[in-house]
Coordinates of N, CA and C in Angstrom, one line a residue:
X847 N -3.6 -6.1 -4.1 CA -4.6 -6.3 -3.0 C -5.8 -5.3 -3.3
X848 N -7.0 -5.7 -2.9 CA -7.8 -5.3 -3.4 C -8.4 -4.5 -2.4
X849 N -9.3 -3.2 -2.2 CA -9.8 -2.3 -1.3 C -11.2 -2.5 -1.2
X850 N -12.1 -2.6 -0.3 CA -13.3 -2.0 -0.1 C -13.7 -0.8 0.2
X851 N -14.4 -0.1 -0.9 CA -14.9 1.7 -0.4 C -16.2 0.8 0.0
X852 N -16.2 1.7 1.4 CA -17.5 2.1 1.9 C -18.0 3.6 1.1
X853 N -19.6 3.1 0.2 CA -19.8 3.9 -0.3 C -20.5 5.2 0.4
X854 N -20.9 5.2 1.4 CA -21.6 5.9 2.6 C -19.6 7.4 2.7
X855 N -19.1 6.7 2.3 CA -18.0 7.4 3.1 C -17.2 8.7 1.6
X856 N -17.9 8.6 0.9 CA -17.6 9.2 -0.7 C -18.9 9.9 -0.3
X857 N -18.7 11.6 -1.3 CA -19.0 12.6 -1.2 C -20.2 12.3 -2.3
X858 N -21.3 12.9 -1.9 CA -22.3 12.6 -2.8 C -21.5 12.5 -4.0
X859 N -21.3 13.8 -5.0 CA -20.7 14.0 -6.0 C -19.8 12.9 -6.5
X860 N -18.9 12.8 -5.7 CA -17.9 11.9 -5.7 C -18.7 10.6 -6.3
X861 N -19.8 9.8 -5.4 CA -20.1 8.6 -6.2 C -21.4 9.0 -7.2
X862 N -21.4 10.0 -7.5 CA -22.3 10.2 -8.6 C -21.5 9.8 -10.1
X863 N -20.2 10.4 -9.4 CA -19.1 10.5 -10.9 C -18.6 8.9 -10.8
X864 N -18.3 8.2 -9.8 CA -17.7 6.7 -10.1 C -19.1 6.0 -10.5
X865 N -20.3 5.7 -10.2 CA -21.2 5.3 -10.3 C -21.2 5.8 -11.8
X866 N -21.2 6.8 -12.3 CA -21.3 7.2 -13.7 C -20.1 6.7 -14.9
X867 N -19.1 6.3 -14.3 CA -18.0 5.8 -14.9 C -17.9 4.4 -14.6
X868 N -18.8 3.4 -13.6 CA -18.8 2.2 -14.1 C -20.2 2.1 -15.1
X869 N -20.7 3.1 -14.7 CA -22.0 2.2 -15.6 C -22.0 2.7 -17.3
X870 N -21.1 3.5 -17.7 CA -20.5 4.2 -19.0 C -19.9 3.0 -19.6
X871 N -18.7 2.1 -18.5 CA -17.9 1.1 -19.7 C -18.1 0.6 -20.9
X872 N -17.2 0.3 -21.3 CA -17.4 -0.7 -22.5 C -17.5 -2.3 -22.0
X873 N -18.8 -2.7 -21.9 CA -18.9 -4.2 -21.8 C -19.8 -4.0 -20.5
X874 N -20.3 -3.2 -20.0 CA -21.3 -3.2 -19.6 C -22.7 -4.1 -19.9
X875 N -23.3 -4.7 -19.6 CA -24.4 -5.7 -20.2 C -25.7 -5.2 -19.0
X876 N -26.6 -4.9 -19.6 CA -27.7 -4.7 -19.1 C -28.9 -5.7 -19.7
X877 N -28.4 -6.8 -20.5 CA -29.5 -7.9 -21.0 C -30.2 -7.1 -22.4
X878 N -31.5 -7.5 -22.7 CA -31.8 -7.2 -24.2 C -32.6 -5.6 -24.3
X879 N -32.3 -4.9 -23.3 CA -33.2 -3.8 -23.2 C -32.2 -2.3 -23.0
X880 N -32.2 -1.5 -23.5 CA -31.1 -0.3 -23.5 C -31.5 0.4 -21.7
X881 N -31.2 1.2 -21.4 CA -31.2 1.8 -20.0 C -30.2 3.0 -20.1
X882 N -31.1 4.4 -19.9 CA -30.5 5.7 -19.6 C -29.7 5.5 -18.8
X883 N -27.9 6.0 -18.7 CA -27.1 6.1 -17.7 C -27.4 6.7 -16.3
X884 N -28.8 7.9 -16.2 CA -29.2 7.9 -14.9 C -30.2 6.8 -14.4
X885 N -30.7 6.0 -15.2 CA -31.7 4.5 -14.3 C -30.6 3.5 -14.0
X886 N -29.3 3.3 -15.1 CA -28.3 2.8 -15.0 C -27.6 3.0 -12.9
X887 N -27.0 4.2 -12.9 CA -27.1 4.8 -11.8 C -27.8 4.2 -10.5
X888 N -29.3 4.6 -10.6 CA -30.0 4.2 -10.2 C -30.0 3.0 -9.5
X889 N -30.0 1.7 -10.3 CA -29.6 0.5 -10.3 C -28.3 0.3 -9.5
X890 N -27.4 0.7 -10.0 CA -25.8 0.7 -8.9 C -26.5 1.4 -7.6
X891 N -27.1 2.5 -7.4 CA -26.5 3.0 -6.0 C -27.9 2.2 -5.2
X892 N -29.3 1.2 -5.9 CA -29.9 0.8 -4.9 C -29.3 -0.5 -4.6
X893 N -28.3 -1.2 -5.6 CA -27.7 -2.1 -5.0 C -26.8 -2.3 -3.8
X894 N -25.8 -0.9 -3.7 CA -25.2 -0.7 -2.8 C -25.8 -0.5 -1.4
X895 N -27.6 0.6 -2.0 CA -27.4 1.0 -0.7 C -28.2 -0.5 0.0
X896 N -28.7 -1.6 -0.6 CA -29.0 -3.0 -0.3 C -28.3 -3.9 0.5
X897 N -27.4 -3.7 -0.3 CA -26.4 -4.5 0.2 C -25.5 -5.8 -0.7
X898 N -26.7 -5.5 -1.5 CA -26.5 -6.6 -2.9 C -24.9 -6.2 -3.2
X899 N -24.2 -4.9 -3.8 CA -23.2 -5.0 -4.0 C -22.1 -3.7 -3.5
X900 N -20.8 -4.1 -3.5 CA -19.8 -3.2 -2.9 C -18.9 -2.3 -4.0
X901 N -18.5 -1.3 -3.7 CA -17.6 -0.8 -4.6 C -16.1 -1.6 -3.9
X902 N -15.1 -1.7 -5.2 CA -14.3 -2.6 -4.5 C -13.0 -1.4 -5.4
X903 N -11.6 -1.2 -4.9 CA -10.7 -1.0 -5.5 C -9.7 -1.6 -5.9
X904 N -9.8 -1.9 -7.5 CA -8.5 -3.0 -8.2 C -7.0 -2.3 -8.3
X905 N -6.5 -2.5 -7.5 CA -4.8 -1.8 -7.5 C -4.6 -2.6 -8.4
X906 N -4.5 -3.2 -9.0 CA -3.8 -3.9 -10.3 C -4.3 -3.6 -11.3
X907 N -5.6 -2.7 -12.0 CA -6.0 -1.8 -12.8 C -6.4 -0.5 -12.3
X908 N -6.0 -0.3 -11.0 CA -6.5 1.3 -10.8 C -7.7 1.9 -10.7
X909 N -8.8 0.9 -10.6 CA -9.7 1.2 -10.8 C -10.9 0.9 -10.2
X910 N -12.1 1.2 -9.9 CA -13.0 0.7 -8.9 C -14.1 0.5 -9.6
X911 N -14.7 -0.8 -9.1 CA -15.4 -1.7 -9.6 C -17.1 -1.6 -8.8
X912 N -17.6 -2.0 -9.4 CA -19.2 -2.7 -8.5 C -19.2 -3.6 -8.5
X913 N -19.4 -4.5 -7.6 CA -19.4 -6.3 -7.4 C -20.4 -6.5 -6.7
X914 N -21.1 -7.4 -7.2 CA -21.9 -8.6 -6.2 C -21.5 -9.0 -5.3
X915 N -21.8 -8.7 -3.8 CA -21.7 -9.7 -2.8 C -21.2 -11.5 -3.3
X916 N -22.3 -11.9 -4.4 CA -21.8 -13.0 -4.5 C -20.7 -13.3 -5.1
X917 N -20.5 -12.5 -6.2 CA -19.3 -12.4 -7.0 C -17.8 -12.0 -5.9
X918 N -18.3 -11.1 -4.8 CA -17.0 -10.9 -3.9 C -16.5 -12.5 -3.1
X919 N -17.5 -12.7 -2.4 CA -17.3 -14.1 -2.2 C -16.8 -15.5 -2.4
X920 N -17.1 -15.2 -3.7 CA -16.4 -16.6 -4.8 C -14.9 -15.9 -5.0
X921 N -15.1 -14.6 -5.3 CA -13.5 -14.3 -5.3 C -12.7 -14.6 -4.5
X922 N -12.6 -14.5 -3.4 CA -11.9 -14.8 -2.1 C -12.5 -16.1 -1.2
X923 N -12.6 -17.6 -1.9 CA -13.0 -18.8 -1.7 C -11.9 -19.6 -1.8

């Protein structure tokens, strides 16, 4: 089962370091143009704080994700 963090509810710090650890992966895709991990950053926490996307918790890899709204959606359709 999968978790929703409210990101409002994580310690600055706290989502400085998951925000920094999703946007580090391997297979990350940012399109044909490179991006410093702090614009990277950037990009995640204005999505969140938008609304565009949620941090989600995968119990079945341990791990916490950034998702699209729309991508959450189709998930659970």
């Amino acid at each position: 089962m999968d978790t929703l963090i409210p990101f409002e509810s994580l310690a600055p710090e706290t989502l400085d370091n998951v925000l920094s650890d999703i946007v580090s992966r391997d297979g990350t895709d940012y399109g044909d143009y490179d991006l410093s991990l702090d614009k990277k950053r950037e990009q995640a926490l204005r999505a969140l704080k938008s609304g565009d996307a949620v941090l989600l918790f995968d119990t079945e890899s341990e791990t916490i994700q950034l998702v699209s709204k729309s991508a959450l959606q189709q998930r659970y359709d």
